[in-house]
Tab-separated table of C-alpha atoms in Angstrom:
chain	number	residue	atom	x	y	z
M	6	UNK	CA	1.168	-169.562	-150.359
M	7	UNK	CA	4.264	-169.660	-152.445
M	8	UNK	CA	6.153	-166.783	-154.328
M	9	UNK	CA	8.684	-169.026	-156.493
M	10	UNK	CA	10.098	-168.221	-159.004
M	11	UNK	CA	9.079	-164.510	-158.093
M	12	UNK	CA	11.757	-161.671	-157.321
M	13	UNK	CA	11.276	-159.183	-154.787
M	14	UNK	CA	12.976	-155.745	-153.752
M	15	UNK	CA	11.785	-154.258	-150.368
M	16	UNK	CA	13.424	-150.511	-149.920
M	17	UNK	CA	13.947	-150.054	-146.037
M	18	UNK	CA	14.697	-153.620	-145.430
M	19	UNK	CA	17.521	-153.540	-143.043
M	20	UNK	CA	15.201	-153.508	-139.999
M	21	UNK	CA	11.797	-153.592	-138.367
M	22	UNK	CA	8.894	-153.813	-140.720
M	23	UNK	CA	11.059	-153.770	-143.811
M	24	UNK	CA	13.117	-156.802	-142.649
M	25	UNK	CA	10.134	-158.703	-141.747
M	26	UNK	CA	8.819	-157.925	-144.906
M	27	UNK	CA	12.134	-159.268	-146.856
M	28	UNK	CA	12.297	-162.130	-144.632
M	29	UNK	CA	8.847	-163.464	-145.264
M	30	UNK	CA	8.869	-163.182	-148.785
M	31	UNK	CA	12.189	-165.150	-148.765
M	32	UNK	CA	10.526	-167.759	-146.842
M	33	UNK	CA	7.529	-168.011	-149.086
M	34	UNK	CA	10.262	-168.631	-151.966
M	35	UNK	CA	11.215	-165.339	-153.609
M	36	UNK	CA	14.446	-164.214	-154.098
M	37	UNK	CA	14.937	-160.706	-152.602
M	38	UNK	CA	16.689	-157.550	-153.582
M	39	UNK	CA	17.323	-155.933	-149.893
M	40	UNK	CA	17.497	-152.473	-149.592
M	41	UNK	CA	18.626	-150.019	-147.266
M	42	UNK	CA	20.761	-146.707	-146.182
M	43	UNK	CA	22.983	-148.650	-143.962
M	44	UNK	CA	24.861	-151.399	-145.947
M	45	UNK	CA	25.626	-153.332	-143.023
M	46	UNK	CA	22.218	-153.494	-141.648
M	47	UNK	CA	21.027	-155.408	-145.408
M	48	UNK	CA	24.081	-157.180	-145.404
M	49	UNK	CA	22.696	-158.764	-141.906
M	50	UNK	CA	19.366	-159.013	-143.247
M	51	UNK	CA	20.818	-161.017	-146.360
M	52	UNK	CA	22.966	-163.241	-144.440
M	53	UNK	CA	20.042	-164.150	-142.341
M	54	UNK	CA	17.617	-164.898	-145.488
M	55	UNK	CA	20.447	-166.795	-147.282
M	56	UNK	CA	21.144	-169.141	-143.855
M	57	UNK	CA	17.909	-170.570	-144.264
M	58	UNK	CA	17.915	-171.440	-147.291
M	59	UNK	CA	16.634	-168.046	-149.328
M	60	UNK	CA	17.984	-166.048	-151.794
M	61	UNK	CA	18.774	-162.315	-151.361
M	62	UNK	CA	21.403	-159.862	-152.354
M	63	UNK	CA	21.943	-156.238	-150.648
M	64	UNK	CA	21.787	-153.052	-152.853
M	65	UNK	CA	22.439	-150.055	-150.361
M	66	UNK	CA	21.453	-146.179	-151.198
M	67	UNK	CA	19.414	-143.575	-150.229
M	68	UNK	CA	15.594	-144.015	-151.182
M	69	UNK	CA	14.260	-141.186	-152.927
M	70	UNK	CA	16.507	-139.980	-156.084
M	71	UNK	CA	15.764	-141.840	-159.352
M	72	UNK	CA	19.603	-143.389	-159.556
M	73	UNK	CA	18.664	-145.578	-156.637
M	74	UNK	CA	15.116	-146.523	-157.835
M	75	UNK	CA	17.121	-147.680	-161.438
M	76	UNK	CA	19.668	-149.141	-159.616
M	77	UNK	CA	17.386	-151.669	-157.722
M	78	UNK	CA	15.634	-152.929	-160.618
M	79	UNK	CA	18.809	-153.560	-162.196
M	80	UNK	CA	19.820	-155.579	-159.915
M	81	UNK	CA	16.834	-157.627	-159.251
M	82	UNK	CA	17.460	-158.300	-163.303
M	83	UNK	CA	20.695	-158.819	-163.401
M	84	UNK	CA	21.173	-160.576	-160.430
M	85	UNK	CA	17.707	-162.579	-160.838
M	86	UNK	CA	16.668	-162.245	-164.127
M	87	UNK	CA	13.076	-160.175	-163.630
M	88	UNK	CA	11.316	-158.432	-161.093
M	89	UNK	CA	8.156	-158.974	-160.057
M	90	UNK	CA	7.633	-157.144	-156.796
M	91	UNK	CA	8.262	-154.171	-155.422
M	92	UNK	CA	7.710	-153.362	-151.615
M	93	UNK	CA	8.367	-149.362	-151.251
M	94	UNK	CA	8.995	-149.449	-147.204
M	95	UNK	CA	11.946	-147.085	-146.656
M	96	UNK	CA	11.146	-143.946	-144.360
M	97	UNK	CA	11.994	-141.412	-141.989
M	98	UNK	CA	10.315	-139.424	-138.920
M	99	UNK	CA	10.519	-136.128	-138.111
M	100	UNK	CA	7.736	-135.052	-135.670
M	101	UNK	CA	7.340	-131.469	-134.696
M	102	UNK	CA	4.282	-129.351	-134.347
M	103	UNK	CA	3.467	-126.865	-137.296
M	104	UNK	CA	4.959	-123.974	-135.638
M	105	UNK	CA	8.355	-125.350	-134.593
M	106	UNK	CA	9.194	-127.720	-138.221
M	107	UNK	CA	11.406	-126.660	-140.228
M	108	UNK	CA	11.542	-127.346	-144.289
M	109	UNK	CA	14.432	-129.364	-143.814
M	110	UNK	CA	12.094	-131.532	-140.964
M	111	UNK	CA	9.304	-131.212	-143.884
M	112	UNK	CA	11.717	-132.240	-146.971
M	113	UNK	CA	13.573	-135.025	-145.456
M	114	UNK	CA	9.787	-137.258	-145.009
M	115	UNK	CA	9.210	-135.916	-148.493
M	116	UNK	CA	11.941	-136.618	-150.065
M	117	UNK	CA	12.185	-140.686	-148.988
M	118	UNK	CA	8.533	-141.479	-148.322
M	119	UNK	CA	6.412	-140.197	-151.224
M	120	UNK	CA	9.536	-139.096	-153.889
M	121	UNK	CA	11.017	-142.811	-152.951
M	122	UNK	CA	7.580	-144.278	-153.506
M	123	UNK	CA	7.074	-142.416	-156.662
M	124	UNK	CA	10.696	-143.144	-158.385
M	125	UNK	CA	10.638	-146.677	-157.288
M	126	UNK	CA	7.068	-147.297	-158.220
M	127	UNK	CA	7.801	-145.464	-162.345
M	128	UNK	CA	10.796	-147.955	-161.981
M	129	UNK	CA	9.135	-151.156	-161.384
M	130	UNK	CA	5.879	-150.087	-163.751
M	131	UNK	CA	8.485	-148.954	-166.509
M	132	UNK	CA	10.129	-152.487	-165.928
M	133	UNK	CA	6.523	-154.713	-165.721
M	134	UNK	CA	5.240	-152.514	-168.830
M	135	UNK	CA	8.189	-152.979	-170.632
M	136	UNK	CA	8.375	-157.184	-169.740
M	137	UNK	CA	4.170	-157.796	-170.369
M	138	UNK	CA	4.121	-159.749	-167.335
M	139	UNK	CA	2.226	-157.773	-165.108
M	140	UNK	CA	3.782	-156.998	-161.415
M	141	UNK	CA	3.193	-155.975	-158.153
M	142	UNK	CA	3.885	-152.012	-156.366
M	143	UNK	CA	2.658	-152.304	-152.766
M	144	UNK	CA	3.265	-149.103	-151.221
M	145	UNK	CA	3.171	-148.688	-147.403
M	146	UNK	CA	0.782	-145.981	-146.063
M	147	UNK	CA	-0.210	-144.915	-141.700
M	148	UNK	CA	-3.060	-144.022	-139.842
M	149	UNK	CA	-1.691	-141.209	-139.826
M	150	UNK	CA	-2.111	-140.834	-143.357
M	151	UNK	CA	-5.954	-141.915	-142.950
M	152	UNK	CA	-6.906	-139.781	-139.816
M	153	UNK	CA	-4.231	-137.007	-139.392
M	154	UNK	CA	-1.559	-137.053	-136.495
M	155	UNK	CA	-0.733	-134.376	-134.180
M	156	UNK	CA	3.005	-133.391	-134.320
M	157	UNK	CA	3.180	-135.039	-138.104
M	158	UNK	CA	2.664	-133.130	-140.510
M	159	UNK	CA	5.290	-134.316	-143.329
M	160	UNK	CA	4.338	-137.833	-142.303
M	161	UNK	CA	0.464	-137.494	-142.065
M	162	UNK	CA	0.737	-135.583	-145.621
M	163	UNK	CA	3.192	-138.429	-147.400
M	164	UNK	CA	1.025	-141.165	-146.321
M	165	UNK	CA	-2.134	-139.989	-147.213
M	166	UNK	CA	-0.310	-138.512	-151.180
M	167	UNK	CA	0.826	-142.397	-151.058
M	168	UNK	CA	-2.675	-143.670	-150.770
M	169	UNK	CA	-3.910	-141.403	-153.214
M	170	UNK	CA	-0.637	-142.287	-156.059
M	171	UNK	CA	-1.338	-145.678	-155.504
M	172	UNK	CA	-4.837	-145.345	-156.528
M	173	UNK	CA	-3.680	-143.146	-159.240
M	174	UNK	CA	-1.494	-146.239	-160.000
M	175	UNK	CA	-4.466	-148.794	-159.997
M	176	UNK	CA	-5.852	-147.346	-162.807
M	177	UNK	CA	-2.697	-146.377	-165.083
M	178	UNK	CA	-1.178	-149.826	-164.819
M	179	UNK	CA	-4.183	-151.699	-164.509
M	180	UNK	CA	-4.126	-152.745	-168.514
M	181	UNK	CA	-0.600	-154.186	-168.181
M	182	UNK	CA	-1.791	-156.252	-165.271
M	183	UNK	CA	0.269	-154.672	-162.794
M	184	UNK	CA	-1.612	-154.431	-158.812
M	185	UNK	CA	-1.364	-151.476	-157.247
M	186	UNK	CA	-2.130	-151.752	-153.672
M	187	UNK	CA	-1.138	-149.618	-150.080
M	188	UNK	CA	-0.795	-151.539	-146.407
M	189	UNK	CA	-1.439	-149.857	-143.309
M	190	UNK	CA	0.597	-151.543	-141.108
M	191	UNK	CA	0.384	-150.806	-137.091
M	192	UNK	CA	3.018	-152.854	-135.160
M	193	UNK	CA	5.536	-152.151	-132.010
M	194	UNK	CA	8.827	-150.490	-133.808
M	195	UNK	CA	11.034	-148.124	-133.415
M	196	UNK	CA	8.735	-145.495	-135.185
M	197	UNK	CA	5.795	-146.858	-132.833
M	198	UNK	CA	8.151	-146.193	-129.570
M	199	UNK	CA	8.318	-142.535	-130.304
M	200	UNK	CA	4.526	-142.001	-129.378
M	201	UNK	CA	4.929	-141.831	-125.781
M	202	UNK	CA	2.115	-143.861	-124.759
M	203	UNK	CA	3.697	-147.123	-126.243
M	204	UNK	CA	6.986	-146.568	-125.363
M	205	UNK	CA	6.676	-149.085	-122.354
M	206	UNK	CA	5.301	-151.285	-124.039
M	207	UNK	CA	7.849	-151.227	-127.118
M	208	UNK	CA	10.275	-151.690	-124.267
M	209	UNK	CA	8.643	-154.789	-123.304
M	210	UNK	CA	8.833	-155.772	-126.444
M	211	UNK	CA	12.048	-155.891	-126.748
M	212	UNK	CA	12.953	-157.376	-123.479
M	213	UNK	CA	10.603	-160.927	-125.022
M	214	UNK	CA	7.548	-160.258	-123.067
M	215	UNK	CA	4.253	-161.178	-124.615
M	216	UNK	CA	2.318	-158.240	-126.061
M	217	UNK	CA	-0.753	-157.335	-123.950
M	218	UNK	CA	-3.925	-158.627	-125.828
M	219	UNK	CA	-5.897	-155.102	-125.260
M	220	UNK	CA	-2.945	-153.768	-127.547
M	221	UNK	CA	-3.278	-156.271	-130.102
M	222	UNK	CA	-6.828	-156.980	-130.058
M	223	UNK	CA	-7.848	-152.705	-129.711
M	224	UNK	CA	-5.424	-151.018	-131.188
M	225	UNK	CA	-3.986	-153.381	-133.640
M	226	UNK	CA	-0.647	-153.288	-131.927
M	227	UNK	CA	1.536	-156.524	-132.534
M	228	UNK	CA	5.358	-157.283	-134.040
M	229	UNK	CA	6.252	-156.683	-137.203
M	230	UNK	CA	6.006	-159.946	-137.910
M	231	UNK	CA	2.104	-160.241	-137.828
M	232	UNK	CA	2.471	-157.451	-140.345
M	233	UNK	CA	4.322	-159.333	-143.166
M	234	UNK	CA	1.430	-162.237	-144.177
M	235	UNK	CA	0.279	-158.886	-145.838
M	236	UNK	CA	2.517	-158.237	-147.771
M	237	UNK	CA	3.014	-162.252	-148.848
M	238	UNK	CA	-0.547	-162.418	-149.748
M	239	UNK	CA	-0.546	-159.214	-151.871
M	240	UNK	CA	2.810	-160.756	-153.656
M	241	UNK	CA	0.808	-163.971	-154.411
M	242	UNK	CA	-1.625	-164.644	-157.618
M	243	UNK	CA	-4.350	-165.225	-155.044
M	244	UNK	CA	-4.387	-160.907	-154.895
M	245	UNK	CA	-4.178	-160.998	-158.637
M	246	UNK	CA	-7.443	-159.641	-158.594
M	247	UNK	CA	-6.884	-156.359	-155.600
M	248	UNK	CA	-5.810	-153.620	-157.040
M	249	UNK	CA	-6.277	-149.733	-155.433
M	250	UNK	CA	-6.739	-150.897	-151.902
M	251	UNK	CA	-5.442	-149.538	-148.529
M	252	UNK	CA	-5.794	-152.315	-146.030
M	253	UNK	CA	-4.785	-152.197	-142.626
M	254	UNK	CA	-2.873	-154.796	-140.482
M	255	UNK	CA	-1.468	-155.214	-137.122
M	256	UNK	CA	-2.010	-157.260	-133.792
M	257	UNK	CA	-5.063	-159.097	-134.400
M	258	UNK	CA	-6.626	-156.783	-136.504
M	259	UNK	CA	-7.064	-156.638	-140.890
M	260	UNK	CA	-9.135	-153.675	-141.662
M	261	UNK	CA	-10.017	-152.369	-145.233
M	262	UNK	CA	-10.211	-148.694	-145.208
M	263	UNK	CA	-12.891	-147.045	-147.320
M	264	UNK	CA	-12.130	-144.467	-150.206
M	265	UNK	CA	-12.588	-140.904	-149.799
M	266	UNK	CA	-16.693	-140.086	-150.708
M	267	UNK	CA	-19.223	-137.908	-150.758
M	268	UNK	CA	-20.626	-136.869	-147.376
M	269	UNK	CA	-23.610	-134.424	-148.655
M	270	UNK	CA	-24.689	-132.034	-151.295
M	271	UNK	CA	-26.952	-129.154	-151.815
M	272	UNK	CA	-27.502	-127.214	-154.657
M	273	UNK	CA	-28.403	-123.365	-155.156
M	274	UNK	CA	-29.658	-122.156	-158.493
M	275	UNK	CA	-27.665	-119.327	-159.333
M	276	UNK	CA	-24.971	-120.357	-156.854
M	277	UNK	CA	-24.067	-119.812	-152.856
M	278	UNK	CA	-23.738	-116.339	-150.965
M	279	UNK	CA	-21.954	-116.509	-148.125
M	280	UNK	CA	-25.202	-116.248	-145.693
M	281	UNK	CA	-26.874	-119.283	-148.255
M	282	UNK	CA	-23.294	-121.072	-146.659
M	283	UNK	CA	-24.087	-120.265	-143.421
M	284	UNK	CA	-27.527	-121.315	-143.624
M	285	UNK	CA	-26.856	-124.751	-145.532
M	286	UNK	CA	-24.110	-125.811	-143.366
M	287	UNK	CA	-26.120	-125.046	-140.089
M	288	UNK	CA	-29.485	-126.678	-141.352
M	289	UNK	CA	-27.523	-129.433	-143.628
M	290	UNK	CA	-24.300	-130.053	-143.130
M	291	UNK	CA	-22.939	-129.801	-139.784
M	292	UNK	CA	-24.393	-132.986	-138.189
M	293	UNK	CA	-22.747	-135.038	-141.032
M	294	UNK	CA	-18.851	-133.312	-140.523
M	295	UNK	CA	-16.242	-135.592	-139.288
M	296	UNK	CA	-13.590	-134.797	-136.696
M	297	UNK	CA	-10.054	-135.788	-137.103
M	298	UNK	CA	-8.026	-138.332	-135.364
M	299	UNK	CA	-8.107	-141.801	-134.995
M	300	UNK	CA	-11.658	-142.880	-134.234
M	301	UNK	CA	-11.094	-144.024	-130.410
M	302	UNK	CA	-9.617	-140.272	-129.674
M	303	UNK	CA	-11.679	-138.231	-132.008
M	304	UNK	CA	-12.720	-134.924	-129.220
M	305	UNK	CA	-14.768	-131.477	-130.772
M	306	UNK	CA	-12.651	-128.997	-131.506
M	307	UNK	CA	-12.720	-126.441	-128.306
């Protein structure tokens, strides 16, 4: 599945999932615009791509304020002559509970995962809109984002405000033939080795040792590089036709996640009381409420 001819720029590309990301798209042919806060870490990440044979020049800078989003597509244009696709990867953690984050824990996961989504995604779409081309804006969301996460607020609430912009997205840019899609990627990374039951096995991981199959095969827990085929196939005209989709990838595992529906409905002429609430929700609705978390560690609330 080849990308020739097509230009690339994938924000957080310096390591883990973002690298893999820029490297595969390299190898399916596309020249790639790497970026990433550390200069030296996209300057490896180019030198790598260009060894083999790629094409790929390093534009460092903080994800998240407009100058940065600008300055990528302008040099994906200057240096390439077009754009065609942007990967928005860049992010940060910082876990803490409710009651111990602060707003600077809160702004910095705000500020580079959903503000550098947004002012790299008007970027790009200004850019395709402008060209009559069409594009690509893949967007990377979490389970977190999908199912909530305990100690993650700012990154449960960024992920699940990317899934819902790039379904906004879908539908603005849809008439200039631009996709709009999210991935859900699960893989073992440095992100993934903060959650301390995969710590070990990130370790492992590390050291060269094969990735147990329960973890891949049950919890969709592989490298990063059985992540990137996502994002190649998104890139390619073969996805010209998926637009407003999260799908999930990691280990063994592809999942599509559903949109957000309607559960149930009742209606009251007149309109509810409180005890009509009570009543409805006890008779009606209770046995069709979800609990939160990921499906495998969903408990009721005590």
């Amino acid at each position: 599945m080849r990308l020739d001819d097509r230009v690339a720029i994938v924000t957080g590309a310096g390591r883990s999932l973002g690298r893999a990301y820029a490297r595969a798209l390299a190898e399916a042919g596309a020249a790639v615009v790497v970026n990433d806060v550390d200069a030296a870490a996209a300057d490896t990440v180019v030198a790598e791509i260009t060894e083999t044979g790629g094409r790929a020049v390093a534009q460092a800078g903080p994800v998240g304020p407009a100058s940065t989003a600008q300055a990528l597509v302008e040099r994906a244009v200057t240096e390439f002559g077009r754009l065609d696709v942007l990967v928005a990867n860049a992010g940060v953690l910082r876990d803490r509970v409710l009651w111990k984050m602060t707003d600077d824990d809160f702004d910095a996961v705000v500020d580079t995962h959903l503000r550098g989504s947004f002012t790299c995604g008007r970027a790009a779409a200004q850019h395709f809109r402008d060209r009559g081309e069409g594009g690509r804006i893949i967007l990377v969301g979490s389970p977190a984002g999908q199912f909530g996460s305990f100690g993650q607020t700012n990154y449960s609430a960024v992920k699940a405000g990317i899934v819902a912009m790039a379904r906004t997205w879908s539908l603005e840019l849809a008439r200039a033939g631009v996709t709009v899609n999210t991935i859900v990627p699960t893989a073992l990374s440095p992100m993934t080795a903060t959650i301390p039951e995969y710590a070990q096995a990130y370790q492992d991981h590390v050291a060269g040792l094969p990735i147990p199959e329960h973890l891949r095969r049950e919890r969709a827990l592989g490298s990063v590089d059985d992540v990137a085929p996502l994002v190649v196939w998104l890139a390619s005209d073969r996805a010209a036709h998926v637009t407003g989709q999260a799908i999930g990838i990691g280990g063994d595992r592809l999942t599509l996640y559903a949109h957000p529906d309607v559960l149930a409905t009742d209606d009251a002429p007149g309109g509810w009381s409180a005890e009509a609430i009570d009543r409805a929700w006890s008779e009606r609705f209770a046995a069709r409420a979800q609990l939160s978390g990921p499906p495998s560690r969903r408990e009721q609330p005590a």
